[in-house]
Coordinates of C-alpha atoms in Angstrom, one line a residue:
X84 CA 29.0 38.6 41.7
X85 CA 30.2 42.0 40.9
X86 CA 32.2 44.1 43.5
X87 CA 31.6 47.7 44.4
X88 CA 33.8 50.5 45.7
X89 CA 32.1 50.5 49.1
X90 CA 33.2 47.0 49.8
X91 CA 36.9 47.9 50.0
X92 CA 36.8 51.7 50.6
X93 CA 38.5 51.2 54.0
X94 CA 41.4 49.1 52.6
X95 CA 42.3 50.4 49.1
X96 CA 42.2 53.7 47.3
X97 CA 43.1 55.4 44.1
X98 CA 44.5 53.6 41.1
X99 CA 45.3 50.4 43.0
X100 CA 41.7 50.1 44.1
X101 CA 40.4 50.6 40.5
X102 CA 42.8 48.0 39.1
X103 CA 41.8 45.5 41.7
X104 CA 38.1 46.1 41.2
X105 CA 38.4 45.8 37.4
X106 CA 40.4 42.5 37.7
X107 CA 37.9 41.0 40.2
X108 CA 34.9 41.8 38.0
X109 CA 36.7 40.4 34.9
X110 CA 37.4 37.2 36.7
X111 CA 33.8 37.0 37.9
X112 CA 32.5 37.4 34.3
X113 CA 34.9 34.8 32.9
X114 CA 33.8 32.4 35.6
X115 CA 30.1 32.9 34.9
X116 CA 30.7 32.4 31.2
X117 CA 32.7 29.2 31.9
X118 CA 29.8 27.9 34.0
X119 CA 27.3 28.4 31.2
X120 CA 29.4 26.4 28.7
X121 CA 28.9 22.7 29.1
X122 CA 31.4 20.3 27.6
X123 CA 30.5 16.9 26.2
X124 CA 32.5 14.0 24.7
X125 CA 31.1 12.6 21.5
X126 CA 32.5 9.8 19.3
X127 CA 32.4 9.8 15.5
X128 CA 33.0 6.6 13.5
X129 CA 34.5 6.6 10.0
X130 CA 35.7 4.0 7.5
X131 CA 39.5 3.6 6.9
X132 CA 41.1 2.5 3.7
X133 CA 44.7 1.6 4.7
X134 CA 47.3 0.3 2.2
X135 CA 49.2 -2.9 2.5
X136 CA 52.0 -1.5 4.8
X137 CA 49.4 0.2 7.0
X138 CA 47.4 -3.0 7.4
X139 CA 50.6 -4.8 8.6
X140 CA 51.2 -2.0 11.1
X141 CA 47.6 -2.1 12.4
X142 CA 47.9 -5.9 12.8
X143 CA 51.1 -5.4 14.8
X144 CA 49.3 -2.8 17.0
X145 CA 46.3 -5.1 17.6
X146 CA 48.6 -8.0 18.5
X147 CA 50.9 -5.9 20.8
X148 CA 48.0 -4.4 22.7
X149 CA 46.5 -7.8 23.2
X150 CA 49.9 -9.2 24.2
X151 CA 50.5 -6.5 26.8
X152 CA 47.0 -7.1 28.3
X153 CA 47.6 -10.8 28.6
X154 CA 51.1 -10.5 30.0
X155 CA 50.0 -8.0 32.7
X156 CA 47.0 -10.1 33.6
X157 CA 49.2 -13.2 33.9
X158 CA 51.6 -11.3 36.1
X159 CA 48.8 -10.1 38.4
X160 CA 47.4 -13.6 38.6
X161 CA 50.8 -15.0 39.5
X162 CA 51.3 -12.5 42.3
X163 CA 47.9 -13.3 43.7
X164 CA 48.5 -17.1 43.6
X165 CA 51.9 -16.6 45.3
X166 CA 50.9 -14.3 48.1
X167 CA 47.2 -14.8 48.5
X168 CA 47.7 -16.2 52.1
X169 CA 49.5 -13.0 53.2
X170 CA 47.1 -10.1 52.6
X171 CA 49.4 -7.4 53.8
X172 CA 52.3 -8.5 51.7
X173 CA 50.0 -8.9 48.7
X174 CA 49.0 -5.3 49.0
X175 CA 52.6 -4.1 49.1
X176 CA 53.7 -5.8 46.0
X177 CA 53.3 -3.8 42.8
X178 CA 52.7 -5.6 39.5
X179 CA 54.9 -4.9 36.4
X180 CA 54.2 -2.0 34.2
X181 CA 53.9 -2.2 30.4
X182 CA 57.3 -0.4 29.9
X183 CA 59.1 -3.2 31.8
X184 CA 58.1 -5.7 29.0
X185 CA 59.8 -3.7 26.2
X186 CA 63.3 -4.9 27.0
X187 CA 62.2 -8.5 27.2
X188 CA 60.1 -8.3 24.0
X189 CA 61.8 -5.8 21.5
X190 CA 58.9 -6.0 19.0
X191 CA 56.8 -3.9 21.4
X192 CA 59.1 -0.9 20.5
X193 CA 57.9 -1.0 16.9
X194 CA 54.3 0.0 17.7
X195 CA 52.7 3.1 19.2
X196 CA 53.6 3.5 22.8
X197 CA 50.2 4.9 23.7
X198 CA 48.5 1.7 22.3
X199 CA 50.3 -0.3 25.0
X200 CA 49.5 2.4 27.7
X201 CA 45.8 2.2 26.8
X202 CA 45.9 -1.6 27.0
X203 CA 47.3 -1.3 30.5
X204 CA 44.5 1.2 31.4
X205 CA 41.9 -1.2 30.1
X206 CA 43.2 -3.9 32.4
X207 CA 43.1 -1.5 35.4
X208 CA 39.5 -0.6 34.5
X209 CA 38.6 -4.3 34.3
X210 CA 39.8 -4.8 37.9
X211 CA 38.0 -1.7 39.1
X212 CA 34.8 -3.0 37.6
X213 CA 35.5 -6.4 39.4
X214 CA 36.0 -4.7 42.8
X215 CA 32.9 -2.5 42.3
X216 CA 30.6 -5.4 41.3
X217 CA 31.6 -9.1 41.7
X218 CA 29.0 -10.1 39.1
X219 CA 31.2 -8.5 36.4
X220 CA 33.6 -11.4 36.7
X221 CA 37.4 -11.8 36.7
X222 CA 39.2 -10.3 33.6
X223 CA 39.8 -12.9 30.9
X224 CA 42.7 -13.4 28.5
X225 CA 42.2 -12.1 25.0
X226 CA 42.6 -14.4 22.0
X227 CA 43.5 -13.6 18.4
X228 CA 40.4 -14.9 16.7
X229 CA 37.6 -14.2 19.3
X230 CA 38.6 -10.9 20.8
X231 CA 38.0 -7.6 19.1
X232 CA 41.0 -6.4 17.0
X233 CA 41.6 -2.8 18.2
X234 CA 43.9 -0.4 19.8
X235 CA 43.6 3.2 21.2
X236 CA 45.9 6.1 20.9
X237 CA 45.7 9.7 22.2
X238 CA 46.1 13.1 20.6
X239 CA 49.3 14.7 21.9
X240 CA 50.5 18.0 20.4
X241 CA 48.2 17.7 17.4
X242 CA 49.7 14.4 16.2
X243 CA 46.1 13.3 15.2
X244 CA 44.4 15.5 12.6
X245 CA 42.4 15.2 9.4
X246 CA 43.7 16.8 6.2
X247 CA 42.5 16.4 2.6
X248 CA 40.6 13.2 3.1
X249 CA 43.3 11.6 5.2
X250 CA 43.9 11.3 8.9
X251 CA 47.3 11.5 10.5
X252 CA 48.0 8.8 13.1
X253 CA 51.1 8.5 15.4
X254 CA 54.0 6.4 13.9
X255 CA 52.1 5.5 10.7
X256 CA 51.4 8.9 9.0
X257 CA 48.4 9.6 6.9
X258 CA 45.7 7.0 6.3
X259 CA 42.8 7.4 3.8
X260 CA 39.5 8.1 5.6
X261 CA 35.9 8.4 4.4
X262 CA 34.7 11.3 6.4
X263 CA 31.0 11.4 5.7
X264 CA 30.3 14.3 8.1
X265 CA 32.2 17.1 9.7
X266 CA 32.6 17.8 13.4
X267 CA 33.9 20.6 15.6
X268 CA 36.0 20.3 18.7
X269 CA 39.2 19.0 20.1
X270 CA 40.2 15.4 19.2
X271 CA 41.0 13.5 22.5
X272 CA 41.7 10.0 21.3
X273 CA 41.2 7.5 18.5
X274 CA 40.3 3.8 18.5
X275 CA 41.2 1.9 15.3
X276 CA 39.6 -1.5 14.9
X277 CA 38.9 -4.2 12.3
X278 CA 35.6 -6.0 12.1
X279 CA 35.1 -9.7 11.3
X280 CA 34.6 -8.8 7.6
X281 CA 38.1 -7.4 7.4
X282 CA 37.0 -3.7 7.2
X283 CA 38.9 -1.0 9.1
X284 CA 37.2 1.7 11.1
X285 CA 38.3 4.6 13.4
X286 CA 36.3 6.0 16.3
X287 CA 37.3 9.6 17.1
X288 CA 36.5 10.9 20.5
X289 CA 35.9 14.6 20.4
X290 CA 35.5 17.2 23.1
X291 CA 33.0 19.8 22.1
X292 CA 30.4 22.2 23.5
X293 CA 27.0 20.9 24.2
X294 CA 24.6 22.5 21.6
X295 CA 21.5 24.3 22.7
X296 CA 18.3 22.6 21.7
X297 CA 15.0 24.4 21.6
X298 CA 12.1 22.7 23.5
X299 CA 9.9 20.5 21.3
X300 CA 6.1 20.9 21.1
X301 CA 4.7 17.4 21.6
X302 CA 4.7 14.6 24.2
X303 CA 4.6 11.0 23.0
X304 CA 4.1 7.5 24.3
X305 CA 5.8 4.5 22.6
X306 CA 4.7 0.9 22.6
X307 CA 7.2 -1.7 21.2
X308 CA 6.2 -4.9 19.5
X309 CA 7.1 -7.6 16.9
X310 CA 4.3 -7.3 14.3
X311 CA 5.0 -3.6 14.2
X312 CA 8.2 -2.2 15.7
X313 CA 6.5 0.7 17.5
X314 CA 3.2 2.4 17.9
X315 CA 3.3 6.0 19.0
X316 CA 0.6 8.4 20.2
X317 CA 1.3 12.0 21.1
X318 CA -0.7 14.6 23.1
X319 CA -2.5 15.8 20.0
X320 CA -4.1 12.4 19.5
X321 CA -2.0 11.5 16.5
X322 CA -1.0 7.9 16.3
X323 CA 1.6 6.4 14.0
X324 CA 2.5 2.8 13.4
X325 CA 6.2 2.0 12.4
X326 CA 6.7 -1.2 10.5
X327 CA 9.2 -3.8 11.7
X328 CA 12.1 -3.8 9.2
X329 CA 12.8 -7.5 9.9
X330 CA 16.4 -7.1 8.7
X331 CA 17.4 -10.7 9.6
X332 CA 14.4 -12.5 8.2
X333 CA 14.7 -10.6 4.9
X334 CA 18.3 -11.8 4.4
X335 CA 18.0 -15.2 6.2
X336 CA 18.1 -17.2 3.0
X337 CA 21.3 -15.6 1.9
X338 CA 22.8 -16.1 5.3
X339 CA 21.9 -19.8 5.4
X340 CA 23.4 -20.3 2.0
X341 CA 26.6 -18.7 3.1
X342 CA 26.7 -20.8 6.2
X343 CA 26.3 -24.0 4.2
X344 CA 29.1 -22.9 1.9
X345 CA 31.3 -22.3 5.0
X346 CA 30.5 -25.7 6.5
X347 CA 31.7 -27.5 3.4
X348 CA 35.2 -25.9 3.4
X349 CA 38.2 -27.6 4.9
X350 CA 39.3 -26.0 8.2
X351 CA 42.4 -24.0 7.9
X352 CA 42.2 -23.5 4.1
X353 CA 42.2 -20.2 2.3
X354 CA 38.8 -21.0 0.7
X355 CA 37.3 -21.4 4.2
X356 CA 38.7 -18.0 5.1
X357 CA 37.1 -16.5 2.0
X358 CA 33.7 -18.2 2.9
X359 CA 34.0 -16.9 6.5
X360 CA 34.5 -13.3 5.2
X361 CA 31.6 -13.6 2.8
X362 CA 29.3 -14.7 5.7
X363 CA 30.7 -12.0 8.0
X364 CA 29.9 -9.4 5.3
X365 CA 26.3 -10.5 5.1
X366 CA 25.9 -10.3 8.9
X367 CA 27.6 -6.8 8.7
X368 CA 25.0 -5.7 6.2
X369 CA 22.1 -6.9 8.4
X370 CA 23.6 -5.1 11.4
X371 CA 24.1 -1.9 9.5
X372 CA 20.5 -2.0 8.2
X373 CA 19.2 -2.4 11.8
X374 CA 21.4 0.4 13.2
X375 CA 20.3 2.7 10.4
X376 CA 16.7 2.1 11.1
X377 CA 17.1 2.6 14.9
X378 CA 19.2 5.7 14.6
X379 CA 16.8 7.4 12.2
X380 CA 13.7 6.5 14.3
X381 CA 15.3 7.6 17.6
X382 CA 16.5 10.9 16.1
X383 CA 13.0 11.5 14.7
X384 CA 11.3 10.9 18.0
X385 CA 13.8 12.9 20.1
X386 CA 13.7 15.8 17.6
X387 CA 9.9 16.2 17.6
X388 CA 8.9 15.5 21.2
X389 CA 9.9 17.0 24.6
X390 CA 8.5 14.3 26.8
X391 CA 8.9 10.6 25.8
X392 CA 7.3 7.7 27.6
X393 CA 8.4 4.2 26.8
X394 CA 7.8 0.9 28.5
X395 CA 10.5 -1.1 30.3
X396 CA 11.1 -4.5 28.7
X397 CA 13.3 -7.3 29.9
X398 CA 14.5 -8.7 26.6
X399 CA 16.7 -11.3 28.3
X400 CA 13.7 -12.9 29.9
X401 CA 11.6 -12.7 26.8
X402 CA 14.3 -14.4 24.8
X403 CA 13.7 -17.6 26.8
X404 CA 10.6 -18.1 24.6
X405 CA 12.3 -20.1 21.9
X406 CA 9.5 -19.5 19.4
X407 CA 10.1 -15.7 19.6
X408 CA 13.7 -15.5 20.5
X409 CA 15.0 -14.9 16.9
X410 CA 12.4 -12.2 16.3
X411 CA 13.1 -10.5 19.6
X412 CA 16.8 -10.6 19.0
X413 CA 16.3 -9.1 15.5
X414 CA 14.1 -6.2 16.6
X415 CA 16.7 -4.9 19.1
X416 CA 14.5 -3.2 21.7
X417 CA 17.3 -2.7 24.1
X418 CA 19.5 -0.9 21.6
X419 CA 16.6 1.4 20.7
X420 CA 16.0 2.3 24.3
X421 CA 19.7 2.9 24.8
X422 CA 19.7 5.3 21.9
X423 CA 16.6 7.1 23.1
X424 CA 18.3 7.5 26.5
X425 CA 21.5 9.2 25.5
X426 CA 19.9 11.2 22.7
X427 CA 17.2 12.5 25.0
X428 CA 19.9 13.6 27.4
X429 CA 21.8 15.3 24.6
X430 CA 18.8 17.3 23.4
X431 CA 17.4 18.2 26.8
X432 CA 14.3 15.9 26.5
X433 CA 12.5 14.1 29.3
X434 CA 12.5 10.3 29.0
X435 CA 10.1 8.4 31.3
X436 CA 10.5 4.6 31.5
X437 CA 7.1 3.2 32.6
X438 CA 7.2 0.0 34.7
X439 CA 6.4 -3.1 32.8
X440 CA 3.9 -4.2 35.5
X441 CA 1.9 -1.0 35.2
X442 CA -1.8 -2.0 34.8
X443 CA -2.3 -0.3 31.4
X444 CA -4.8 -2.8 30.1
X445 CA -7.4 -1.2 32.3
X446 CA -7.6 1.8 30.0
X447 CA -10.4 1.7 27.5
X448 CA -9.5 2.0 23.8
X449 CA -11.5 3.8 21.2
X450 CA -14.8 2.1 20.2
X451 CA -14.7 3.1 16.5
X452 CA -12.0 0.7 15.5
X453 CA -14.1 -1.8 13.6
X454 CA -12.9 -4.8 15.6
X455 CA -14.8 -7.3 17.7
X456 CA -16.0 -6.0 21.1
X457 CA -16.2 -7.6 24.5
X458 CA -16.8 -6.5 28.1
X459 CA -13.9 -4.6 29.5
X460 CA -13.2 -3.2 32.9
X461 CA -12.1 0.4 32.9
X462 CA -9.9 2.2 35.4
X463 CA -12.9 3.4 37.2
X464 CA -14.2 -0.2 37.8
X465 CA -17.2 0.0 35.5
X466 CA -17.8 -2.7 32.9
X467 CA -17.9 -1.3 29.4
X468 CA -17.9 -2.7 25.8
X469 CA -14.6 -2.0 24.2
X470 CA -12.6 -3.1 21.2
X471 CA -9.6 -5.3 21.5
X472 CA -7.3 -4.2 18.7
X473 CA -3.5 -4.0 18.8
X474 CA -3.9 -0.6 20.3
X475 CA -5.6 -2.2 23.3
X476 CA -2.2 -3.5 24.3
X477 CA -0.4 -0.3 23.7
X478 CA 0.6 0.7 27.2
X479 CA 2.8 3.9 26.9
X480 CA 0.5 5.2 24.2
X481 CA -2.3 5.3 26.8
X482 CA -0.1 7.0 29.5
X483 CA -1.0 10.3 27.8
X484 CA -3.0 11.1 31.0
X485 CA 0.4 12.1 32.4
X486 CA 0.1 15.4 30.5
X487 CA -3.0 17.6 29.9
X488 CA -5.0 16.1 27.1
X489 CA -6.6 18.0 24.2
X490 CA -9.2 15.2 23.7
X491 CA -12.7 15.0 25.3
X492 CA -11.9 11.8 27.1
X493 CA -8.3 11.7 28.6
X494 CA -8.1 7.9 28.4
X495 CA -9.4 7.6 24.9
X496 CA -7.0 6.5 22.2
X497 CA -8.1 7.7 18.8
X498 CA -8.1 5.4 15.8
X499 CA -5.2 5.9 13.4
X500 CA -4.2 4.9 9.9
X501 CA -1.2 2.5 9.8
X502 CA 1.6 3.8 7.7
X503 CA 3.2 1.6 5.0
X504 CA 6.6 3.2 5.6
X505 CA 8.8 3.3 8.7
X506 CA 9.0 7.1 8.8
X507 CA 6.6 10.0 8.1
X508 CA 7.0 11.0 4.5
X509 CA 6.4 14.3 2.7
X510 CA 3.4 14.6 0.4
X511 CA 5.7 14.5 -2.7
X512 CA 7.7 11.5 -1.5
X513 CA 4.5 9.7 -0.5
X514 CA 3.0 10.3 -3.9
X515 CA 6.1 9.1 -5.7
X516 CA 6.2 5.9 -3.7
X517 CA 2.5 5.3 -4.1
X518 CA 2.9 5.8 -7.9
X519 CA 5.6 3.2 -8.1
X520 CA 3.6 0.8 -5.9
X521 CA 0.5 1.2 -8.2
X522 CA 2.7 0.8 -11.3
X523 CA 4.1 -2.5 -10.2
X524 CA 0.7 -3.6 -8.8
X525 CA -0.9 -3.3 -12.3

């Protein structure tokens, strides 16, 4: 809100009034600009290639962070067991801080102090989650072989930065990094971790401005399945079938072979550790293939559509069917819905999660599908002859009545050609792939 001279003519005058008015208007403009700029936190994950000394330092940080977490948890449990009968005295006693353990255990001084501070914060968050929801459960002690090997450090005074293919970390210096994409913004913190295959990664939390996304043209409904990962139908009547990548089933023979090799090795031997790493790398490859497919598909859908309708699935309940549990776990519906949720929020899209009990089977599919027909009750209550193809069970694809339809019949799902590839291809790419397919077919 800009100020005018008539607002303060009775109090100020001359040069003093002009300066005050100019300063007030400048502050108002700065405030309005600050309101328009929205800040978001985004994490970028990259591969690290530490040398031998750096690996030893990372192992010390992993162990020290885990040690502090366990020591502080044991201290709190001891206090509770001692004074649980006297609630007032229990509230007045303060548990030990992470700094109090340094004199007792000198090896804690060799690692990054912020790694210990963040481990303490993680324990505090665990208790806050417990007090907020008892179903979360009491915090558990961390073990060396089962818990995730990681530690978190913060950026203070620019002590974390990327230069010439290396990232500078506190107390260790520059570590080789594979930065496959650039990012803008202020680095807030970094989490270094090692996966089961022995590879090192870093997750960089960056504070940056939220980019402005232009509204998309289409609205789309998504139906998830096992035979095909997803069937989508937009408001233009265009339907696309996305094939299920089946990442686990394609590599299941190699995984079983690696598991048999691991089972034959003597426990505690170096050969068993080598076999364990070989098996972990195969599982890592499967997980990476699955994540790559889900990220590409979720990005494609959120880029092209303004309104997205998807059905709500309870994967945990469906996993109780032991005949389909492996396939349901491999397809990762929950992870796909999670990615759609936060990407739709980033890009300003509207995500509608349809109830799983919605009576979508009452809608009549298209009659020209070439499949067997049977009597079907439409939403209006009239018996009709309708096809019963896969599209007959595609619920969100038939929720297109939520938006104005361009078709003659708003509840009619048009026939579509199933695609052989998981993503829409350009004409040249499609021709190239078809040429290769025909070459090997002959």
